[in-house]
């Protein structure tokens, strides 16, 4: 399943990061992709013909294009990931609808959603914020969208991880980042990979030439782990290109495999480049050919908190909102989609979280002035009972409009107990 997702997710990640640009940021393309995939859910085959709208047509094609795969495959990937969560990655999705709006979708469609997707009434803002905190272990404080009377449905995903490195970093002087690094003058200390437990390589890529790679594995839980891959290229390379190569190199990272294209240090010239310094010394070694290769990496600590507008057409949320509105039988006039994400990379571990939200909105009548009069019969008043006499043949009978009873009320009585309860 991971192999099936990697290609589409890499393409989607490129689009998402391209909308952000080259500023410091963190994002979860997976969190956004999962929301789209949940919207791609089709009802079970048992649904009677005509019971629910189809995702076929231009909207379905747009959604499939954004997902990078057909709708059925995307929905199945989402179900597998969400219904069998990773021990080190908390995940959650939710679908909320404003009470009294739409019909919540067909039973067959709701049954086809991931079992773990919460479905219910749209919470208020405090409720949405609480959901974000609960499902990110407190790493995200607030939901990325504001709820208002125009919002008729909301779909959300949350992903979070908080892990410790299997082997912590050592501490290095920031000067080890390199004489040409502006960061070496901005911080005093950096992180150095330990002598064992982390993986480092210089990798030759078709896209960018040589890049450097560092992989830090987290402590495992029940055989499941997390590897954080860092990839750097020549400083002049655009961020989008480096991110794309990082996604390419992430294939096999979970298996501990050496990246394809890893170079032998004995094929490289000694000396300094913008990415590494290579030196040679005489040592005692058990290497079979007497040539031992050693790698170490120096990285800064870093953290980021970002908010992303996901309404760009290439990100697929317009098609997703239209598709979901059709499933809920709830026409909308516009949509909004945003993601808030954070991450922190340090000596002893890594933590990250993202909450992605999409809402469908309707327009409200223009604002004006309304006056409400509450009429109080709190003193003596008159009552007249007038007959009506409209006959079935359309003829008005003689009793029509005749006052039959009249009264002047001066003595009110208590409502009988039997009448106080609803019937």
Short mmCIF file of C-alpha atoms in Angstrom, two decimals:
data_model
loop_
_atom_site.label_atom_id
_atom_site.label_comp_id
_atom_site.label_asym_id
_atom_site.label_seq_id
_atom_site.Cartn_x
_atom_site.Cartn_y
_atom_site.Cartn_z
CA UNK A 1 0.00 0.00 0.00
CA UNK A 2 2.87 2.38 0.78
CA UNK A 3 4.34 1.76 -2.68
CA UNK A 4 0.98 2.56 -4.26
CA UNK A 5 0.82 5.86 -2.38
CA UNK A 6 4.40 7.08 -2.76
CA UNK A 7 4.16 8.23 -6.37
CA UNK A 8 0.87 10.13 -6.08
CA UNK A 9 1.90 11.64 -2.75
CA UNK A 10 5.25 12.82 -4.14
CA UNK A 11 3.48 14.63 -6.97
CA UNK A 12 0.95 16.13 -4.57
CA UNK A 13 3.71 17.25 -2.19
CA UNK A 14 5.43 19.07 -5.04
CA UNK A 15 2.25 21.00 -5.76
CA UNK A 16 1.60 21.86 -2.12
CA UNK A 17 5.14 23.04 -1.39
CA UNK A 18 5.16 25.03 -4.63
CA UNK A 19 2.21 27.07 -3.35
CA UNK A 20 4.20 27.90 -0.20
CA UNK A 21 7.40 28.95 -1.94
CA UNK A 22 10.86 29.22 -0.46
CA UNK A 23 10.02 30.55 3.00
CA UNK A 24 10.77 28.48 6.11
CA UNK A 25 7.81 26.18 6.60
CA UNK A 26 6.54 22.74 7.48
CA UNK A 27 3.56 21.00 5.90
CA UNK A 28 1.84 17.63 5.75
CA UNK A 29 1.03 16.77 2.14
CA UNK A 30 -0.25 13.43 3.47
CA UNK A 31 -2.74 15.18 5.76
CA UNK A 32 -4.15 17.14 2.82
CA UNK A 33 -4.11 14.11 0.50
CA UNK A 34 -6.02 12.01 3.03
CA UNK A 35 -8.82 14.57 3.15
CA UNK A 36 -9.14 14.45 -0.62
CA UNK A 37 -9.10 10.65 -0.51
CA UNK A 38 -11.92 10.54 2.05
CA UNK A 39 -13.95 12.75 -0.29
CA UNK A 40 -13.28 10.20 -3.04
CA UNK A 41 -15.16 7.52 -1.11
CA UNK A 42 -17.86 5.87 -3.20
CA UNK A 43 -20.88 4.10 -1.68
CA UNK A 44 -20.94 0.32 -1.50
CA UNK A 45 -22.18 -1.57 -4.54
CA UNK A 46 -25.35 -2.39 -2.65
CA UNK A 47 -26.60 1.19 -2.82
CA UNK A 48 -29.76 1.36 -4.94
CA UNK A 49 -29.38 3.13 -8.25
CA UNK A 50 -30.12 6.81 -7.97
CA UNK A 51 -29.77 6.97 -4.18
CA UNK A 52 -26.65 9.08 -4.19
CA UNK A 53 -24.72 11.31 -6.60
CA UNK A 54 -21.76 9.92 -8.48
CA UNK A 55 -18.25 11.30 -8.42
CA UNK A 56 -18.03 10.71 -12.17
CA UNK A 57 -17.80 13.64 -14.55
CA UNK A 58 -15.54 16.71 -14.58
CA UNK A 59 -15.51 17.09 -10.81
CA UNK A 60 -14.50 13.47 -10.30
CA UNK A 61 -11.81 13.82 -12.95
CA UNK A 62 -10.42 16.92 -11.22
CA UNK A 63 -10.36 15.12 -7.89
CA UNK A 64 -8.64 12.07 -9.39
CA UNK A 65 -6.06 14.33 -11.04
CA UNK A 66 -5.29 16.02 -7.73
CA UNK A 67 -4.98 12.65 -6.00
CA UNK A 68 -2.77 11.26 -8.75
CA UNK A 69 -4.77 8.04 -8.93
CA UNK A 70 -8.32 6.81 -9.47
CA UNK A 71 -10.87 7.58 -6.78
CA UNK A 72 -11.44 4.00 -5.69
CA UNK A 73 -7.72 3.39 -5.15
CA UNK A 74 -7.29 6.63 -3.22
CA UNK A 75 -10.27 5.88 -0.98
CA UNK A 76 -8.94 2.39 -0.28
CA UNK A 77 -5.51 3.76 0.66
CA UNK A 78 -7.16 6.21 3.06
CA UNK A 79 -9.23 3.43 4.65
CA UNK A 80 -6.18 1.22 5.15
CA UNK A 81 -4.06 3.99 6.66
CA UNK A 82 -6.74 5.45 8.91
CA UNK A 83 -8.27 2.18 10.11
CA UNK A 84 -4.87 0.67 10.96
CA UNK A 85 -3.01 3.63 12.49
CA UNK A 86 0.76 3.61 12.88
CA UNK A 87 1.92 3.22 16.50
CA UNK A 88 4.13 6.31 16.24
CA UNK A 89 1.83 8.49 14.13
CA UNK A 90 -1.50 9.52 15.58
CA UNK A 91 -4.12 9.99 12.89
CA UNK A 92 -7.73 11.06 12.84
CA UNK A 93 -10.38 12.28 10.42
CA UNK A 94 -13.80 13.79 11.06
CA UNK A 95 -16.81 14.86 9.04
CA UNK A 96 -19.24 17.30 10.60
CA UNK A 97 -22.52 18.70 9.27
CA UNK A 98 -24.57 21.59 10.58
CA UNK A 99 -27.75 20.31 12.21
CA UNK A 100 -30.77 20.53 9.96
CA UNK A 101 -28.77 21.01 6.77
CA UNK A 102 -28.58 18.25 4.15
CA UNK A 103 -29.26 14.63 5.02
CA UNK A 104 -25.83 13.36 6.01
CA UNK A 105 -25.45 11.23 2.89
CA UNK A 106 -26.73 7.77 2.11
CA UNK A 107 -26.24 4.92 4.56
CA UNK A 108 -24.19 3.03 1.97
CA UNK A 109 -21.84 5.98 1.51
CA UNK A 110 -21.38 6.53 5.24
CA UNK A 111 -20.64 2.82 5.66
CA UNK A 112 -17.90 3.07 3.03
CA UNK A 113 -16.04 5.81 4.94
CA UNK A 114 -13.05 4.78 7.08
CA UNK A 115 -14.34 3.24 10.31
CA UNK A 116 -12.29 5.69 12.36
CA UNK A 117 -13.76 8.80 10.73
CA UNK A 118 -15.88 10.63 13.27
CA UNK A 119 -19.22 11.69 11.79
CA UNK A 120 -21.50 14.06 13.65
CA UNK A 121 -22.90 17.51 14.19
CA UNK A 122 -20.70 20.53 13.43
CA UNK A 123 -19.04 21.69 16.68
CA UNK A 124 -18.58 25.31 17.64
CA UNK A 125 -15.14 26.92 17.42
CA UNK A 126 -14.17 25.78 20.89
CA UNK A 127 -15.12 22.23 19.96
CA UNK A 128 -13.06 22.32 16.77
CA UNK A 129 -10.05 23.69 18.64
CA UNK A 130 -10.44 20.97 21.27
CA UNK A 131 -10.53 18.33 18.52
CA UNK A 132 -7.27 19.68 17.09
CA UNK A 133 -5.56 19.60 20.49
CA UNK A 134 -6.84 16.13 21.36
CA UNK A 135 -5.72 14.51 18.13
CA UNK A 136 -2.29 16.17 18.00
CA UNK A 137 -1.34 15.54 21.61
CA UNK A 138 -1.54 19.28 22.23
CA UNK A 139 0.97 20.19 19.50
CA UNK A 140 -1.69 22.13 17.53
CA UNK A 141 -3.77 24.51 19.64
CA UNK A 142 -6.37 25.73 17.19
CA UNK A 143 -8.30 24.46 14.21
CA UNK A 144 -7.08 26.09 10.97
CA UNK A 145 -10.52 27.41 9.94
CA UNK A 146 -13.10 29.54 11.71
CA UNK A 147 -16.65 28.30 11.99
CA UNK A 148 -19.40 30.82 11.25
CA UNK A 149 -23.07 30.67 10.23
CA UNK A 150 -22.08 30.21 6.57
CA UNK A 151 -20.30 26.92 7.28
CA UNK A 152 -22.59 23.96 6.65
CA UNK A 153 -20.05 21.13 6.76
CA UNK A 154 -16.43 20.58 7.71
CA UNK A 155 -13.96 17.78 7.02
CA UNK A 156 -10.74 17.50 8.98
CA UNK A 157 -7.65 15.36 9.32
CA UNK A 158 -5.00 15.34 12.02
CA UNK A 159 -1.58 13.71 12.07
CA UNK A 160 0.90 13.87 14.92
CA UNK A 161 4.09 12.21 16.06
CA UNK A 162 6.40 12.67 19.03
CA UNK A 163 9.40 10.35 18.98
CA UNK A 164 12.83 9.94 20.53
CA UNK A 165 15.85 9.07 18.44
CA UNK A 166 17.07 5.51 18.78
CA UNK A 167 20.51 7.10 19.24
CA UNK A 168 20.66 10.79 20.21
CA UNK A 169 22.83 13.29 18.40
CA UNK A 170 26.11 14.49 19.80
CA UNK A 171 26.72 18.21 20.27
CA UNK A 172 29.06 20.17 17.99
CA UNK A 173 30.22 23.75 17.77
CA UNK A 174 28.16 25.63 15.18
CA UNK A 175 31.33 26.38 13.25
CA UNK A 176 31.20 22.76 12.08
CA UNK A 177 28.32 23.83 9.79
CA UNK A 178 31.01 25.30 7.53
CA UNK A 179 32.81 28.58 7.09
CA UNK A 180 30.40 29.55 4.34
CA UNK A 181 27.28 28.85 6.37
CA UNK A 182 25.38 31.92 7.62
CA UNK A 183 23.94 29.69 10.33
CA UNK A 184 27.42 29.11 11.79
CA UNK A 185 27.39 32.74 12.89
CA UNK A 186 23.79 32.72 14.10
CA UNK A 187 23.88 29.85 16.59
CA UNK A 188 26.50 28.55 19.00
CA UNK A 189 25.82 24.83 18.88
CA UNK A 190 24.70 22.30 16.32
CA UNK A 191 24.00 18.57 16.21
CA UNK A 192 26.49 15.96 15.08
CA UNK A 193 25.42 12.46 14.07
CA UNK A 194 26.62 9.80 16.52
CA UNK A 195 29.27 7.26 15.60
CA UNK A 196 26.60 4.63 15.03
CA UNK A 197 22.84 4.41 14.61
CA UNK A 198 22.37 7.14 11.98
CA UNK A 199 22.91 6.82 8.23
CA UNK A 200 24.73 9.33 6.04
CA UNK A 201 25.64 9.34 2.36
CA UNK A 202 26.67 11.44 -0.61
CA UNK A 203 24.24 10.49 -3.35
CA UNK A 204 24.43 11.09 -7.07
CA UNK A 205 21.01 11.98 -8.52
CA UNK A 206 19.95 12.45 -12.13
CA UNK A 207 17.99 15.53 -11.21
CA UNK A 208 20.47 17.51 -9.09
CA UNK A 209 23.81 15.79 -9.27
CA UNK A 210 25.38 15.15 -5.86
CA UNK A 211 23.33 15.71 -2.71
CA UNK A 212 23.97 14.83 0.91
CA UNK A 213 21.61 12.66 2.94
CA UNK A 214 21.19 12.03 6.66
CA UNK A 215 18.68 9.59 8.15
CA UNK A 216 17.86 9.51 11.86
CA UNK A 217 15.72 6.57 13.02
CA UNK A 218 13.41 6.86 16.01
CA UNK A 219 12.93 4.26 18.69
CA UNK A 220 10.56 1.58 17.47
CA UNK A 221 7.26 0.54 18.99
CA UNK A 222 5.94 -2.95 18.26
CA UNK A 223 8.29 -3.16 15.31
CA UNK A 224 7.04 0.13 13.82
CA UNK A 225 9.39 3.07 13.53
CA UNK A 226 9.94 6.47 11.98
CA UNK A 227 12.94 7.73 10.00
CA UNK A 228 13.57 11.44 9.49
CA UNK A 229 15.46 12.04 6.25
CA UNK A 230 17.39 15.28 5.65
CA UNK A 231 18.60 16.10 2.13
CA UNK A 232 20.72 19.08 1.02
CA UNK A 233 21.84 20.14 -2.45
CA UNK A 234 23.90 23.00 -3.81
CA UNK A 235 22.67 26.26 -2.22
CA UNK A 236 21.59 27.61 -5.62
CA UNK A 237 19.11 24.76 -6.27
CA UNK A 238 15.43 25.81 -5.87
CA UNK A 239 13.69 24.36 -2.79
CA UNK A 240 11.09 22.60 -4.93
CA UNK A 241 13.81 20.58 -6.64
CA UNK A 242 15.44 19.55 -3.37
CA UNK A 243 12.08 18.55 -1.89
CA UNK A 244 11.30 16.45 -4.95
CA UNK A 245 14.62 14.61 -4.65
CA UNK A 246 14.04 14.10 -0.92
CA UNK A 247 10.74 12.39 -1.70
CA UNK A 248 12.51 10.26 -4.32
CA UNK A 249 15.21 9.25 -1.84
CA UNK A 250 12.66 8.43 0.85
CA UNK A 251 11.85 5.24 -1.05
CA UNK A 252 13.54 2.49 0.91
CA UNK A 253 14.45 4.74 3.84
CA UNK A 254 12.11 2.85 6.16
CA UNK A 255 13.95 -0.38 5.32
CA UNK A 256 17.35 1.06 6.19
CA UNK A 257 18.50 0.67 2.61
CA UNK A 258 21.43 2.66 1.29
CA UNK A 259 20.06 5.26 -1.16
CA UNK A 260 20.38 4.39 -4.81
CA UNK A 261 23.28 6.35 -6.23
CA UNK A 262 25.29 6.45 -2.99
CA UNK A 263 28.86 7.35 -3.93
CA UNK A 264 32.09 5.81 -2.73
CA UNK A 265 34.21 8.38 -0.95
CA UNK A 266 37.20 7.05 -2.86
CA UNK A 267 35.62 8.25 -6.09
CA UNK A 268 35.51 11.85 -4.87
CA UNK A 269 38.31 14.41 -4.68
CA UNK A 270 39.69 15.40 -1.30
CA UNK A 271 38.96 18.87 -0.05
CA UNK A 272 36.04 21.14 0.64
CA UNK A 273 32.80 21.76 -1.26
CA UNK A 274 29.67 23.69 -0.24
CA UNK A 275 28.20 20.37 0.96
CA UNK A 276 31.06 18.44 2.54
CA UNK A 277 34.71 18.30 3.50
CA UNK A 278 36.58 15.12 2.56
CA UNK A 279 39.89 14.25 4.17
CA UNK A 280 42.07 11.15 4.27
CA UNK A 281 44.17 9.74 7.12
CA UNK A 282 46.04 6.59 7.96
CA UNK A 283 44.11 4.30 10.34
CA UNK A 284 43.97 0.68 11.35
CA UNK A 285 40.93 -0.90 9.70
CA UNK A 286 39.35 -4.29 9.14
CA UNK A 287 37.96 -3.23 5.75
CA UNK A 288 38.60 -6.06 3.30
CA UNK A 289 40.43 -3.85 0.82
CA UNK A 290 42.01 -1.69 3.47
CA UNK A 291 39.84 1.27 2.45
CA UNK A 292 37.32 2.28 5.10
CA UNK A 293 34.59 4.85 4.52
CA UNK A 294 33.22 6.93 7.36
CA UNK A 295 30.47 9.52 7.32
CA UNK A 296 29.30 12.07 9.82
CA UNK A 297 26.73 14.85 9.51
CA UNK A 298 26.27 18.21 11.21
CA UNK A 299 22.77 19.69 11.31
CA UNK A 300 21.15 22.56 13.19
CA UNK A 301 18.24 22.16 15.54
CA UNK A 302 15.14 23.61 13.94
CA UNK A 303 11.47 24.19 14.46
CA UNK A 304 8.69 25.59 12.33
CA UNK A 305 5.04 26.47 12.56
CA UNK A 306 3.16 27.19 9.36
CA UNK A 307 -0.33 27.85 8.05
CA UNK A 308 -1.17 27.06 4.44
CA UNK A 309 -3.99 28.16 2.17
CA UNK A 310 -5.09 25.04 0.27
CA UNK A 311 -7.56 26.70 -2.08
CA UNK A 312 -5.26 26.72 -5.13
CA UNK A 313 -6.99 24.75 -7.91
CA UNK A 314 -4.06 22.34 -8.29
CA UNK A 315 -4.52 21.11 -4.71
CA UNK A 316 -7.93 19.61 -5.44
CA UNK A 317 -10.04 20.97 -2.60
CA UNK A 318 -12.54 22.71 -4.87
CA UNK A 319 -13.36 19.37 -6.50
CA UNK A 320 -13.34 17.65 -3.12
CA UNK A 321 -15.77 20.14 -1.58
CA UNK A 322 -18.14 19.83 -4.54
CA UNK A 323 -18.00 16.04 -4.37
CA UNK A 324 -18.62 15.99 -0.62
CA UNK A 325 -21.47 18.49 -0.89
CA UNK A 326 -23.12 16.17 -3.41
CA UNK A 327 -22.77 13.19 -1.09
CA UNK A 328 -24.35 15.15 1.76
CA UNK A 329 -27.09 16.51 -0.53
CA UNK A 330 -26.02 19.91 0.67
CA UNK A 331 -25.41 22.48 -2.11
CA UNK A 332 -22.68 24.99 -1.30
CA UNK A 333 -21.67 28.28 -2.87
CA UNK A 334 -17.99 28.35 -1.89
CA UNK A 335 -15.38 26.50 0.13
CA UNK A 336 -12.26 27.10 2.18
CA UNK A 337 -9.37 24.79 3.00
CA UNK A 338 -6.34 25.37 5.20
CA UNK A 339 -3.66 23.47 7.05
CA UNK A 340 -1.70 24.35 10.17
CA UNK A 341 1.48 22.37 10.84
CA UNK A 342 4.38 22.38 13.25
CA UNK A 343 7.61 20.44 13.69
CA UNK A 344 10.60 20.43 16.03
CA UNK A 345 13.91 18.66 15.32
CA UNK A 346 16.33 18.37 18.23
CA UNK A 347 19.09 16.40 19.82
CA UNK A 348 16.90 13.77 21.42
CA UNK A 349 13.90 13.54 19.15
CA UNK A 350 11.43 14.84 16.66
CA UNK A 351 7.84 15.98 16.96
CA UNK A 352 5.43 17.17 14.32
CA UNK A 353 1.73 17.65 13.81
CA UNK A 354 -0.68 18.96 11.22
CA UNK A 355 -4.40 19.64 11.14
CA UNK A 356 -6.03 20.07 7.74
CA UNK A 357 -9.55 21.41 7.40
CA UNK A 358 -12.03 22.00 4.62
CA UNK A 359 -15.42 23.67 4.95
CA UNK A 360 -18.36 24.22 2.62
CA UNK A 361 -20.13 27.56 2.84
CA UNK A 362 -23.43 29.02 1.79
CA UNK A 363 -24.30 32.68 1.44
CA UNK A 364 -26.46 34.41 4.01
CA UNK A 365 -29.11 37.08 3.34
CA UNK A 366 -27.74 40.63 3.44
CA UNK A 367 -27.67 42.25 6.84
CA UNK A 368 -30.51 44.58 7.75
CA UNK A 369 -32.70 45.55 10.71
CA UNK A 370 -35.34 43.30 12.23
CA UNK A 371 -37.89 44.30 14.87
CA UNK A 372 -39.82 41.76 16.87
CA UNK A 373 -42.92 42.71 18.82
CA UNK A 374 -44.01 40.48 21.69
CA UNK A 375 -47.67 41.21 22.36
CA UNK A 376 -48.68 40.79 25.98
CA UNK A 377 -52.32 40.31 27.01
CA UNK A 378 -51.67 41.16 30.62
CA UNK A 379 -54.83 43.09 31.46
CA UNK A 380 -58.56 42.74 30.62
CA UNK A 381 -59.24 42.21 26.93
CA UNK A 382 -62.03 41.29 24.53
CA UNK A 383 -62.58 38.07 22.62
CA UNK A 384 -64.91 37.53 19.65
CA UNK A 385 -65.55 34.14 18.04
CA UNK A 386 -66.52 34.54 14.38
CA UNK A 387 -67.98 31.76 12.27
CA UNK A 388 -66.72 30.79 8.86
CA UNK A 389 -69.04 29.20 6.34
CA UNK A 390 -67.31 28.37 3.05
CA UNK A 391 -69.25 25.56 1.38
CA UNK A 392 -67.67 22.77 -0.73
CA UNK A 393 -69.43 24.07 -3.85
CA UNK A 394 -67.63 27.40 -3.50
CA UNK A 395 -70.70 29.20 -2.22
CA UNK A 396 -70.35 31.35 0.86
CA UNK A 397 -72.92 30.30 3.46
CA UNK A 398 -75.04 32.61 5.62
CA UNK A 399 -72.96 32.05 8.74
CA UNK A 400 -69.76 33.30 7.20
CA UNK A 401 -68.33 36.21 9.18
CA UNK A 402 -71.00 36.10 11.88
CA UNK A 403 -69.71 36.74 15.41
CA UNK A 404 -71.01 33.82 17.41
CA UNK A 405 -69.50 34.40 20.81
CA UNK A 406 -67.80 37.28 22.47
CA UNK A 407 -66.20 37.86 25.85
CA UNK A 408 -64.34 40.30 28.02
CA UNK A 409 -61.61 38.58 29.91
CA UNK A 410 -60.82 39.86 33.40
CA UNK A 411 -60.15 36.68 35.41
CA UNK A 412 -57.28 34.55 34.09
CA UNK A 413 -56.89 30.96 35.31
CA UNK A 414 -53.92 28.66 35.83
CA UNK A 415 -53.00 26.29 32.99
CA UNK A 416 -54.33 22.83 33.90
CA UNK A 417 -51.55 20.41 34.84
CA UNK A 418 -52.80 17.94 32.24
CA UNK A 419 -52.22 20.53 29.53
CA UNK A 420 -48.71 21.44 30.64
CA UNK A 421 -47.13 18.32 29.07
CA UNK A 422 -46.67 17.80 25.34
CA UNK A 423 -49.07 15.34 23.77
#
